[in-house]
Coordinates of C-alpha atoms and ligand atoms in Angstrom, one line a residue:
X790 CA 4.0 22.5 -0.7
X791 CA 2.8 23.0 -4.1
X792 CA 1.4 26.1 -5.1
X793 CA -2.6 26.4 -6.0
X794 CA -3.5 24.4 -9.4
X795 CA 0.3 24.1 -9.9
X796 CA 0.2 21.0 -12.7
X797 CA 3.1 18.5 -11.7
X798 CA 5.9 17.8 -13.6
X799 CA 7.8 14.9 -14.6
X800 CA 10.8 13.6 -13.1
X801 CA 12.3 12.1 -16.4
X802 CA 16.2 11.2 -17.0
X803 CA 17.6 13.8 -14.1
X804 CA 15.2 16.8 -15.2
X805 CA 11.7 18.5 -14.2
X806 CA 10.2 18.3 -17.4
X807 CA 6.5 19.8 -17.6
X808 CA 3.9 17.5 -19.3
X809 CA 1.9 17.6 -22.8
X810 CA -1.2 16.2 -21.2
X811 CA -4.5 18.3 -23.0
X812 CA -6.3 16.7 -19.5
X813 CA -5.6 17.3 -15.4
X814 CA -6.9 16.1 -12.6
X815 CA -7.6 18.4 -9.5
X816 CA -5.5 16.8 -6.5
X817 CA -7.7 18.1 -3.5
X818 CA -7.1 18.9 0.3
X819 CA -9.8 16.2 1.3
X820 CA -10.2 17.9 5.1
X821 CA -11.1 21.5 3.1
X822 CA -12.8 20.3 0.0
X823 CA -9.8 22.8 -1.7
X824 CA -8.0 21.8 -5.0
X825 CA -4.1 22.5 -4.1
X826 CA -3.0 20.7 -7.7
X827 CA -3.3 18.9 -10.9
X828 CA -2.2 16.1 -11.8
X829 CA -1.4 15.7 -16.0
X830 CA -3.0 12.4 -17.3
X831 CA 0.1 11.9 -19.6
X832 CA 0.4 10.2 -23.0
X833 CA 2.0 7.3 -23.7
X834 CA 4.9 9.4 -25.7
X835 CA 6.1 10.8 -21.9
X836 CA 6.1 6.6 -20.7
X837 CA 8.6 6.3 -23.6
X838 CA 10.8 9.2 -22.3
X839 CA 10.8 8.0 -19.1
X840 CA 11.9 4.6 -20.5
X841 CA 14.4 5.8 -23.4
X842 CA 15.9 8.1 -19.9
X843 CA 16.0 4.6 -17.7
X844 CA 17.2 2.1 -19.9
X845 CA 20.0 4.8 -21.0
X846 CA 21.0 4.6 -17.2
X847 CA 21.0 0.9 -16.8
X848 CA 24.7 -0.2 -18.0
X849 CA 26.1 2.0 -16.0
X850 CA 24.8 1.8 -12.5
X851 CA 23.9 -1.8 -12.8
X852 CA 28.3 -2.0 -13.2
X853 CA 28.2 0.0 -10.3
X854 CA 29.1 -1.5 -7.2
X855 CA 26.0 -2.4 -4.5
X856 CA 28.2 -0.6 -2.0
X857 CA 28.2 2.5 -3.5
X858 CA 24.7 2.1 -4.9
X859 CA 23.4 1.4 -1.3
X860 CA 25.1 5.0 0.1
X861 CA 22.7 6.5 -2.1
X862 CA 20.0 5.1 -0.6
X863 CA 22.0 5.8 2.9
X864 CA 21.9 9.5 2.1
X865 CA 18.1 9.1 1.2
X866 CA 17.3 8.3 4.6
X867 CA 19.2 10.8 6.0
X868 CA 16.9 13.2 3.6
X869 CA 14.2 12.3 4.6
X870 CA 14.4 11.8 7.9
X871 CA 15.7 15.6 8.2
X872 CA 12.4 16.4 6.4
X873 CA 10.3 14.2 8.1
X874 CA 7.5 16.3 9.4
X875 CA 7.1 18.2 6.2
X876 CA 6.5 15.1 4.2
X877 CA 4.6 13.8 6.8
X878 CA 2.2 17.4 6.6
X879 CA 2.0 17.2 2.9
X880 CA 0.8 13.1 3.3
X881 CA -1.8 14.6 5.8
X882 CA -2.5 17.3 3.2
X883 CA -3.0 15.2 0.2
X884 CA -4.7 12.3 1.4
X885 CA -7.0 13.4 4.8
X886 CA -5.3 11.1 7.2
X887 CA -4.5 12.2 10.4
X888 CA -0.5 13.8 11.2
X889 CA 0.2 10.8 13.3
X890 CA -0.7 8.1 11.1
X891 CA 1.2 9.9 8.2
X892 CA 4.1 10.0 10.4
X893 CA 3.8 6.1 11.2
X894 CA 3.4 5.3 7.6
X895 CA 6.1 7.5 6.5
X896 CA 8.5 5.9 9.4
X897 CA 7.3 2.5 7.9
X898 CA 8.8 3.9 4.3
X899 CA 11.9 5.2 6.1
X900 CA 12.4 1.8 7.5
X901 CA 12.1 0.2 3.9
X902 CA 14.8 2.4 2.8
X903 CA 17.0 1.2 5.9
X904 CA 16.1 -2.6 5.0
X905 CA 17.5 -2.0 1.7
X906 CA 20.7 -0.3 2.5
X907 CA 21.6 -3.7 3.4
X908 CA 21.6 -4.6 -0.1
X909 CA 25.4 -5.6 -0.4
X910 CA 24.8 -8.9 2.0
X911 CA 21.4 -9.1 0.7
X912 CA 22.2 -9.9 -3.1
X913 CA 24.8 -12.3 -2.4
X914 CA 24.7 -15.4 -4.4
X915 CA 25.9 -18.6 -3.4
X916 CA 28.1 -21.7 -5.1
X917 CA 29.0 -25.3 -4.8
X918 CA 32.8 -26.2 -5.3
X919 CA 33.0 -30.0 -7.0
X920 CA 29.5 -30.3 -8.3
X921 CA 31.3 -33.0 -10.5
X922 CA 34.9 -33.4 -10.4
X923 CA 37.0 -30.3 -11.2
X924 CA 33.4 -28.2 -11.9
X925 CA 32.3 -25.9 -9.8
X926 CA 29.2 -24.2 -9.8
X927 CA 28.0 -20.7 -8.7
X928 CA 24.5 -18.1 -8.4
X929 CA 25.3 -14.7 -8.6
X930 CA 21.7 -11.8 -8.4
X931 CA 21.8 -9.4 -11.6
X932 CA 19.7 -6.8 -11.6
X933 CA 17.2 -6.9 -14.4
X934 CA 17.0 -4.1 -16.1
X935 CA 14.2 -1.1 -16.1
X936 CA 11.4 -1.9 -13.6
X937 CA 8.2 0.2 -13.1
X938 CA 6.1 0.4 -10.2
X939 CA 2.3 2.0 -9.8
X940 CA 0.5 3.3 -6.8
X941 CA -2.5 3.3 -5.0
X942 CA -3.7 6.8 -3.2
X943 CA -4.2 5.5 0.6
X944 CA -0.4 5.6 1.1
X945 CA 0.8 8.4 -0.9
X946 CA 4.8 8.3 0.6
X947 CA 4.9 4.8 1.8
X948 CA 3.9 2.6 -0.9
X949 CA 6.3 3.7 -3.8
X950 CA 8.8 3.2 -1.3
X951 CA 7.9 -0.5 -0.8
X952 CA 9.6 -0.4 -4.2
X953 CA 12.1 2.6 -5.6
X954 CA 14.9 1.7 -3.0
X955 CA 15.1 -2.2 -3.6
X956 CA 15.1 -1.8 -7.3
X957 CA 17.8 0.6 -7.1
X958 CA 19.8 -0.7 -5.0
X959 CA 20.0 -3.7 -6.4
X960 CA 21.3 -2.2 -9.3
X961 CA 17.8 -1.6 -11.8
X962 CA 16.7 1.6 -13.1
X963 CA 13.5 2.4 -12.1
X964 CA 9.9 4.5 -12.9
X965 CA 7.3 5.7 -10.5
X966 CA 3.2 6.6 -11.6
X967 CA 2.3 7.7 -8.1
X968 CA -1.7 7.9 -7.6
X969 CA -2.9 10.7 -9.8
X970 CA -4.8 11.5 -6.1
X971 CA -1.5 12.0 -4.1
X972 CA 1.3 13.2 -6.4
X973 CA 3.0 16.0 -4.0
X974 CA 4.3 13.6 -1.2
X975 CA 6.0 11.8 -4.3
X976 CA 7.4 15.3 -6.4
X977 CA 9.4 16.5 -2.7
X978 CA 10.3 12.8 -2.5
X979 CA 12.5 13.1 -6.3
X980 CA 13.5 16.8 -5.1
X981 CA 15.5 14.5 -2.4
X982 CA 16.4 11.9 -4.7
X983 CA 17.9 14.7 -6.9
X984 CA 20.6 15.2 -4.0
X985 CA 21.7 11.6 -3.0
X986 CA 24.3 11.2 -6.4
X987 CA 21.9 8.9 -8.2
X988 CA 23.2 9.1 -12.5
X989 CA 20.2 11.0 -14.5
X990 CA 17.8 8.1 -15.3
X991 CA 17.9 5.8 -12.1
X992 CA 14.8 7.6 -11.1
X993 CA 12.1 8.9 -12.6
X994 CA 8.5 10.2 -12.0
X995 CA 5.5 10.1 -14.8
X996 CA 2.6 11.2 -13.3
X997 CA -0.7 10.0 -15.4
X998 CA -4.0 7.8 -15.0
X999 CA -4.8 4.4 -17.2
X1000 CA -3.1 5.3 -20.3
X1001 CA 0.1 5.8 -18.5
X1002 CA -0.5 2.3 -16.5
X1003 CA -1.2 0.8 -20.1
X1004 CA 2.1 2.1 -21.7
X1005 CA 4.1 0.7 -18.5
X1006 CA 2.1 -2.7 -18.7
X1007 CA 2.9 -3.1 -22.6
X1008 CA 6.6 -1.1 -23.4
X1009 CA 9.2 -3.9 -24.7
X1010 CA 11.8 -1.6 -22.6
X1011 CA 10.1 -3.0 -19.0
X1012 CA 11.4 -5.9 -17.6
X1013 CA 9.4 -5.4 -14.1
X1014 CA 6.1 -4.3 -12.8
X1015 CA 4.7 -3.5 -9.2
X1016 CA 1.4 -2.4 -8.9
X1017 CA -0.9 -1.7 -5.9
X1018 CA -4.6 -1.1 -5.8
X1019 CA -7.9 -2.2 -6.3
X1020 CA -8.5 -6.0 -7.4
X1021 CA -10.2 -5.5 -10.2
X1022 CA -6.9 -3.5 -11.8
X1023 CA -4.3 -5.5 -10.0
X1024 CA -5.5 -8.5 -12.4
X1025 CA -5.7 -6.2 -15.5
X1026 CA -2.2 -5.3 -15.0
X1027 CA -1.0 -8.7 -13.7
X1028 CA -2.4 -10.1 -17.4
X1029 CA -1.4 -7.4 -19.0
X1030 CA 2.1 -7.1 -18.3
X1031 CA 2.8 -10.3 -17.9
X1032 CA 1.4 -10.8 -21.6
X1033 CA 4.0 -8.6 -22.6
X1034 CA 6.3 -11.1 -21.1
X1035 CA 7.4 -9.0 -17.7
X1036 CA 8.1 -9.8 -14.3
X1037 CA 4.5 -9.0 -12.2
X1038 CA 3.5 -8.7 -8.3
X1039 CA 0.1 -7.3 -8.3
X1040 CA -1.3 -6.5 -4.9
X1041 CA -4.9 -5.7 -4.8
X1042 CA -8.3 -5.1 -2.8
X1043 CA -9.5 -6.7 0.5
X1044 CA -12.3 -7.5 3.0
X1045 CA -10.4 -8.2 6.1
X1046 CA -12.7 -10.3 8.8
X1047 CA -11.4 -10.1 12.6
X1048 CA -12.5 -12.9 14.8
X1049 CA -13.2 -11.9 18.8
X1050 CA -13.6 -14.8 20.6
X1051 CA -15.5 -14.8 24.1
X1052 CA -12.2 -15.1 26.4
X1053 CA -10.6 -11.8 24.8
X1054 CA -9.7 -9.3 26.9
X1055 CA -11.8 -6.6 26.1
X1056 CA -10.5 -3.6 27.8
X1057 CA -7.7 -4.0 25.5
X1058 CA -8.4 -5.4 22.5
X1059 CA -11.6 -2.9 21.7
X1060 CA -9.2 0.0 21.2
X1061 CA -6.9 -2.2 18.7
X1062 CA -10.3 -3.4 16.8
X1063 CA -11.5 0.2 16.9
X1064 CA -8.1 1.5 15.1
X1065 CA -8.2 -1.4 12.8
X1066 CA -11.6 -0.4 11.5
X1067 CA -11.0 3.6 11.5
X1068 CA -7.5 4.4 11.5
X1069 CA -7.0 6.0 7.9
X1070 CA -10.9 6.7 7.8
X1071 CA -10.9 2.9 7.0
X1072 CA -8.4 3.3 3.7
X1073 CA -6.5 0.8 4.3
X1074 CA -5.9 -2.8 3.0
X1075 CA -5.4 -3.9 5.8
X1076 CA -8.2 -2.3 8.2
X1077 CA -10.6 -4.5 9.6
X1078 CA -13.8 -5.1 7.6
X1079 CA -15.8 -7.6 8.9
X1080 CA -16.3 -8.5 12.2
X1081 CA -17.1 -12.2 13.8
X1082 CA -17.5 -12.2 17.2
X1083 CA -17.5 -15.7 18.3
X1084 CA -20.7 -16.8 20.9
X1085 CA -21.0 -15.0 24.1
X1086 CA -18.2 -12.5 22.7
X1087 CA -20.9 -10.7 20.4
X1088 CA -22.4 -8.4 22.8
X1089 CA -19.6 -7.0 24.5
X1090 CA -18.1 -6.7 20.9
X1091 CA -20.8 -4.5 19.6
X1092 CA -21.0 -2.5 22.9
X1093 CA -17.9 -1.7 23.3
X1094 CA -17.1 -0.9 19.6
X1095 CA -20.0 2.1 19.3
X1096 CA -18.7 3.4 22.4
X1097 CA -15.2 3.7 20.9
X1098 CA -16.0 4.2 17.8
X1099 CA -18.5 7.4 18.7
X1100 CA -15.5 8.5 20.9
X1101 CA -13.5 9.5 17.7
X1102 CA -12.9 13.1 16.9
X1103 CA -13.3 13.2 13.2
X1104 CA -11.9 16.6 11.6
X1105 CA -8.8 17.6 9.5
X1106 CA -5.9 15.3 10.7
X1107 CA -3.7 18.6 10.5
X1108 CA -5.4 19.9 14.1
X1109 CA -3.9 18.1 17.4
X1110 CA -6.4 16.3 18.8
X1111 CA -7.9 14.9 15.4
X1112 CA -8.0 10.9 15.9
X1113 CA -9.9 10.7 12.1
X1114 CA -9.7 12.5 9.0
X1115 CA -11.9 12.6 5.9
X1116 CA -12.4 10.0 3.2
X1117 CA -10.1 10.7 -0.1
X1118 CA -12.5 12.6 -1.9
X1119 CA -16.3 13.8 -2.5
X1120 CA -16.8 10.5 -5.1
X1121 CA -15.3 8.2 -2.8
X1122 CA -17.6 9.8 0.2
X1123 CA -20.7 9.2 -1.7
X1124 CA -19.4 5.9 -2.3
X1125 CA -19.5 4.9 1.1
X1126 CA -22.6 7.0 2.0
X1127 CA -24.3 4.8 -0.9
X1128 CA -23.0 1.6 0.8
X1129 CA -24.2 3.1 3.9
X1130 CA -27.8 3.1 2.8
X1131 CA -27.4 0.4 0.8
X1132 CA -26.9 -1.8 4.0
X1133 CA -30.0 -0.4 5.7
X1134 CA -32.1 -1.3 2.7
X1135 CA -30.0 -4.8 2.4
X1136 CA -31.9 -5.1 5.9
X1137 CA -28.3 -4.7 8.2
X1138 CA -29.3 -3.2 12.1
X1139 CA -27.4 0.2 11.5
X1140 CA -25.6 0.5 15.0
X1141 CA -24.1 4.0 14.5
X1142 CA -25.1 5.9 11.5
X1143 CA -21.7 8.3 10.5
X1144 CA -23.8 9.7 7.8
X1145 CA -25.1 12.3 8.9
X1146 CA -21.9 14.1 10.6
X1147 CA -20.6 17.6 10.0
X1148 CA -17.4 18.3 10.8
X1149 CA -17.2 22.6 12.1
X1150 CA -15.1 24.8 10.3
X1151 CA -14.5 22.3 7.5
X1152 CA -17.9 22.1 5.9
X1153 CA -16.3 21.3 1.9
X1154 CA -14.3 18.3 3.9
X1155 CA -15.1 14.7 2.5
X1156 CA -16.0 13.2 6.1
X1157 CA -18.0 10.4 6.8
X1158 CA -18.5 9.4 10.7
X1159 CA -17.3 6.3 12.1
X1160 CA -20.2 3.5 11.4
X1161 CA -21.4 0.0 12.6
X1162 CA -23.7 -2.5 11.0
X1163 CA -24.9 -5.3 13.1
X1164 CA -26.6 -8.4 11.8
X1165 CA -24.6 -8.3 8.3
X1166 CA -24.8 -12.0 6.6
X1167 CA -22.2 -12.9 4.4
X1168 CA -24.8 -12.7 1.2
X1169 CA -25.2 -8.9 1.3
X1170 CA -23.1 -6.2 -0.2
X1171 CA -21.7 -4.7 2.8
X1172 CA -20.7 -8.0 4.0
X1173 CA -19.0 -8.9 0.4
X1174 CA -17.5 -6.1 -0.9
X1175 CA -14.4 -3.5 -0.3
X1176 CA -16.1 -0.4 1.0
X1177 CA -12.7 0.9 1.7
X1178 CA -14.3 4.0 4.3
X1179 CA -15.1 3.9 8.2
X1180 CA -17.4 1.1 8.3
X1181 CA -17.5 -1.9 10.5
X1182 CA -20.1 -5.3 9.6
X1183 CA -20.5 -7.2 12.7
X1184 CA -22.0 -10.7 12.3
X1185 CA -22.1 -13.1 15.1
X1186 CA -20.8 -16.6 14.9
X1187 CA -21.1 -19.5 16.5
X1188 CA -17.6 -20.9 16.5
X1189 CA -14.4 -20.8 14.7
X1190 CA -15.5 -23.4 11.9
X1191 CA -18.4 -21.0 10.8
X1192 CA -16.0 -18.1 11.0
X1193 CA -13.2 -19.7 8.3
X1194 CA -16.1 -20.8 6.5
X1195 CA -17.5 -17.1 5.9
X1196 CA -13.7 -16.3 5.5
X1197 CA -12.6 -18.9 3.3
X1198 CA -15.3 -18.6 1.1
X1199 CA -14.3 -14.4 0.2
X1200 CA -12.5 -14.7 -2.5
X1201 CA -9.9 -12.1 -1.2
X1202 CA -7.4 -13.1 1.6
X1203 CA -5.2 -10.2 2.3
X1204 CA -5.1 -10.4 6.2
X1205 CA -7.0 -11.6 9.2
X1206 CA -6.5 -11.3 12.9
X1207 CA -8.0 -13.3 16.2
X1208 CA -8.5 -11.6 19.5
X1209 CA -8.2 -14.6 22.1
X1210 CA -6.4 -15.5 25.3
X1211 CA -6.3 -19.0 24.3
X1212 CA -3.5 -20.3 22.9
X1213 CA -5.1 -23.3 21.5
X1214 CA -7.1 -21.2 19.1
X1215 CA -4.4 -18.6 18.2
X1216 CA -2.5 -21.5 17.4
X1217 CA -5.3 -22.9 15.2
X1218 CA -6.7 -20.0 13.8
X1219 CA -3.0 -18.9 12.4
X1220 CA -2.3 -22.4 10.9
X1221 CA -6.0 -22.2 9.1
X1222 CA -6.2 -18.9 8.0
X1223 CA -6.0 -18.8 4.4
X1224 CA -5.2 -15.1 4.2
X1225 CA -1.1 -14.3 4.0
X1226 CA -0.9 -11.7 6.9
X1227 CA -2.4 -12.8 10.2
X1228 CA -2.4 -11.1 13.2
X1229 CA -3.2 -12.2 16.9
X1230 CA -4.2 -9.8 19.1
X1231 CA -2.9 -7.2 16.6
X1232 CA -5.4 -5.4 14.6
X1233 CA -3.1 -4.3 11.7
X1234 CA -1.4 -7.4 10.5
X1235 CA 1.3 -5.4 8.9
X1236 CA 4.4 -6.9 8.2
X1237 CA 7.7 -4.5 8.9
X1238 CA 9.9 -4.0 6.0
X1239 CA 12.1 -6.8 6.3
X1240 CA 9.4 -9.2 6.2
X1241 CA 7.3 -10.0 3.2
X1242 CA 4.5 -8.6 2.6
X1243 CA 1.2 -9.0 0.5
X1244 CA -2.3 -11.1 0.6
X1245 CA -3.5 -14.4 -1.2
X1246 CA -6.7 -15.3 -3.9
X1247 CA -7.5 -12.1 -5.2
X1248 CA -5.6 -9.9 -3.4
X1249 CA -2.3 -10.9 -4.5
X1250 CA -1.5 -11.7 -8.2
X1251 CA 1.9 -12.9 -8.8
X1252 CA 5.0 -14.9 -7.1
X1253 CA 7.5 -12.9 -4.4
X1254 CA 5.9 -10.3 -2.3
X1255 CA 7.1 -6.6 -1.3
X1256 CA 9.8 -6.0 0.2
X1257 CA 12.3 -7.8 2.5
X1258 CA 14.0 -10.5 1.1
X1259 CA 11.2 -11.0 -1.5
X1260 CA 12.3 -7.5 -2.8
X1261 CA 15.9 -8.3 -3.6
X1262 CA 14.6 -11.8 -5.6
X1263 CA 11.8 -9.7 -7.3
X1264 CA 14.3 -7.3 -8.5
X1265 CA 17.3 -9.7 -9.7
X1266 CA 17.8 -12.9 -11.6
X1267 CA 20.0 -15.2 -10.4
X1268 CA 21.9 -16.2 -13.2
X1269 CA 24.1 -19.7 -12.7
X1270 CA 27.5 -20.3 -13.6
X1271 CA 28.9 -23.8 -13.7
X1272 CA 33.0 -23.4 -14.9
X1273 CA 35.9 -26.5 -15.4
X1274 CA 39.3 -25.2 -16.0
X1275 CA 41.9 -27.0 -18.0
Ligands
NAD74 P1 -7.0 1.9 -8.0 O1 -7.0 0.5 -8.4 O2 -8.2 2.7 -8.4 O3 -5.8 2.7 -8.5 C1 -4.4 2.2 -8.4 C2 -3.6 2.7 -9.5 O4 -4.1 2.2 -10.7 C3 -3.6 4.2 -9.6 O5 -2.2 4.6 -9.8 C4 -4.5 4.5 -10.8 O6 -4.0 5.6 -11.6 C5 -4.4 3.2 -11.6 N1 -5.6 2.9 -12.3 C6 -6.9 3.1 -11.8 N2 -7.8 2.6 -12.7 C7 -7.1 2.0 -13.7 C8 -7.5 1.3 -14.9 N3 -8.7 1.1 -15.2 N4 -6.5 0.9 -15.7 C9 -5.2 1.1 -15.4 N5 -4.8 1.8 -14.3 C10 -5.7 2.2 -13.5 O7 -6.8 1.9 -6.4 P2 -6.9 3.1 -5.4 O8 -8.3 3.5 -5.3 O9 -5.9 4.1 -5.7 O10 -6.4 2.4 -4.0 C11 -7.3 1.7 -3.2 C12 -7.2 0.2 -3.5 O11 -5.9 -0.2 -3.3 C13 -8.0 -0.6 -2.5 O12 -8.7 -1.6 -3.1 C14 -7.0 -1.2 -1.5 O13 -7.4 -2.4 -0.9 C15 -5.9 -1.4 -2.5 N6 -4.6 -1.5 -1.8 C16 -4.0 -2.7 -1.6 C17 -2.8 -2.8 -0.9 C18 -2.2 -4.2 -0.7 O14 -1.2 -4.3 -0.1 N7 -2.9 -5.3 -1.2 C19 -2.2 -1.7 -0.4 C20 -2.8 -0.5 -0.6 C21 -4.0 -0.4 -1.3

């Protein structure tokens, strides 16, 4: 763990090397209110290093073969599985969420790491013998050069690691800009990466806010881009960069709707809807938003959900027992509070008011209680935008045509999920949905790390997705070869 107001260094061509940033920003314990670090907002001079350090590193371990570039990554996982917890307790510490869901996140990273240990069968090419007579003709994956990738601050360890080991492994040389929010999961994360024989420069760490993002967007030495976070910068950097002529997947915001229709089993879906909805104090991209309960489902749907929801014990996810943490930070809690009241003036039936909760011994933390809106119509604010915090919009439906036409006419579509014990309309509602992760009776629609993932519309600028096979095409070209010999 990083000492008090420690400011974070860079991770640039094998070497800590401290920052000239004039400006910081405080990276806080959200359950105490307590700065524990700064974050330097670099200048673009350190993007340059970090590039100069990569593309130095490129002819070399792109020559080098994917077997011995994938043990690297094997001893990676071996890392960080033996330090599991205490990256799990520093995710908690950083970001607010509770121990367990830093541990499933982090297990989610682990397992991206494992995915792309199988890089050696997963960037083979493929060839045609006699495309004409006597020429035959063959695809072979090259990795592309340096590729960059920018994070959000809801899943401090897991999302750079949709990214760092599939562009390795597959033979790039790559730079991180963690969240300026959430550095410190990321700085123990290069300590590891130090010891798994990776050449100074495969790996490196800037840490900075939008002038940083700008450099990475613009530098001629880039060839890649990932990015992850709110819409309205996933387009910025989606033009940007690909502007400057680079490869882009921009993932961004989302306003997920859940649709309960009357023959769901209640007992057991209400606890999945309730996680959905509050799991990660409701920072995630893929929590549940809006709900549409269809018909005679919408009582038992409301009902249900303020009892779960009031069962939560909100605190600091480090004490046993906690089952939701705090918000990010003090501007993102009066955020939500102001979407809060926003609703009730919007004219919203406020089901469960989480404003006014206190949380004992933690009186600094940034917590907001869980929150239900009933009566939300798809015109308001709270029933439109990201509020990206513990609050659920109900709005009853009368079938499933009205609920794709509330969906379909968001202009995000990250995920969606049904809760039904028909058939027929899981069937239906998964061939309709016009959102890219859909989830039936599953509250989370999170696809596991060999599976693509990422949303549609506005929540998903760009071509392949993260991770599984998507990564390996992302992070390669495959260049074709078509030989005669006399
Ligand atoms: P954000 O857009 O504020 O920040 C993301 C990154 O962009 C950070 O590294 C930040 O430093 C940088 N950044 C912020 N403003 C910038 C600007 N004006 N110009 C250039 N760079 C800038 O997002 P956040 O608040 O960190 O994360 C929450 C958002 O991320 C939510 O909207 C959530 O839905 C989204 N998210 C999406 C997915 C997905 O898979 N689609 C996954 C996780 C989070």
């Amino acid at each position: 763990m990083a000492e008090a107001q420690e400011i974070l260094p860079h991770f640039i061509g094998g070497r800590w090397t401290p920052s000239s940033a004039k400006e910081t920003v405080p990276v806080h314990n959200p359950a105490r209110g307590q700065v524990i670090a700064r974050t330097p907002l670099a200048p673009k001079s350190e993007v340059d290093a970090a590039v100069k350090a990569a593309a130095a590193a490129f002819p070399g371990w792109s020559e080098t073969p994917p077997v011995v570039r994938a043990r690297t990554m094997f001893k990676f996982r071996q890392l960080l599985e033996e330090h599991f917890e205490e990256i799990a307790r520093i995710v908690t510490t950083e970001h607010g969420k509770t121990l367990d869901e830093a541990r499933g996140s982090l297990r989610r990273g682990v397992e991206c790491v494992e995915v792309a240990c199988g890089a050696p069968s997963m960037l083979m090419g493929y060839g045609l013998e006699n495309v004409s007579s006597g020429i035959d003709c063959s695809v072979m994956r090259q990795p592309i050069g340096v590729c960059a990738a920018i994070a959000p601050f809801n899943f401090p360890a897991m999302v750079p690691l949709w990214f760092l080991p599939f562009a390795v492994v597959s033979g790039n040389t790559f730079i991180l800009k963690p969240s300026e929010q959430v550095p410190l999961s990321q700085k123990r994360m290069f300590e590891l990466l130090e010891k798994c024989d990776l050449p100074p420069g495969v790996v490196n760490l800037v840490h900075g806010g939008k002038e940083v993002v700008e450099a990475l967007c613009d530098h001629p030495g880039i060839r890649a881009v990932s990015f992850v976070g709110s819409t309205p910068v996933a387009r910025l950097v989606y033009q940007r960069a690909t502007h400057a002529g680079k490869r882009v997947q921009a993932l961004g915001g989302a306003k997920n709707f859940i649709i309960v229709m009357p023959d769901a089993d209640f007992d057991r879906s209400i606890p999945i809807i309730t996680e959905s909805f509050y799991g990660c104090a409701g920072e995630r991209c893929l929590a549940g938003s809006v709900l549409l309960p269809v018909g005679d489902a919408h009582k038992p749907t409301r009902d249900l959900l303020i009892e779960s929801a009031r069962s939560l014990k909100v605190g600091d996810g480090l004490e046993p027992g906690v089952t939701m943490g705090p918000v990010i930070s003090a501007k993102h809690r009066e955020r939500v509070l102001g979407y809060v009241d926003l609703g009730v003036k919007e004219g919203a039936k406020l089901a469960l008011d989480g404003r006014p909760l206190k949380v004992q011994d933690r009186p600094e933390g940034f917590f907001v209680g869980p929150t239900v809106f009933d009566d939300v119509s798809p015109s308001m604010v709270i029933g439109n935008e990201e509020i990206f915090g513990p609050v659920a919009a109900l709005r009853a439906v009368k079938n499933l045509d009205e609920a794709f036409k509330i969906m379909d006419a968001h202009p995000n579509a990250n995920a969606t999920s049904i809760f039904t014990s028909s058939g027929k309309a899981a069937r239906e509602f998964a061939h309709r949905a016009t959102a890219s992760m859909v989830g039936v009776n599953i509250g989370v629609a999170a696809p596991m790390s060999y599976f693509p993932f990422g949303g549609a519309r506005d929540s998903f600028f760009g071509d392949l997705k993260v991770h599984g096979r998507d990564a390996f095409q992302f992070y390669t070209d495959g260049k074709v070869t078509i030989s005669r010999w006399f």
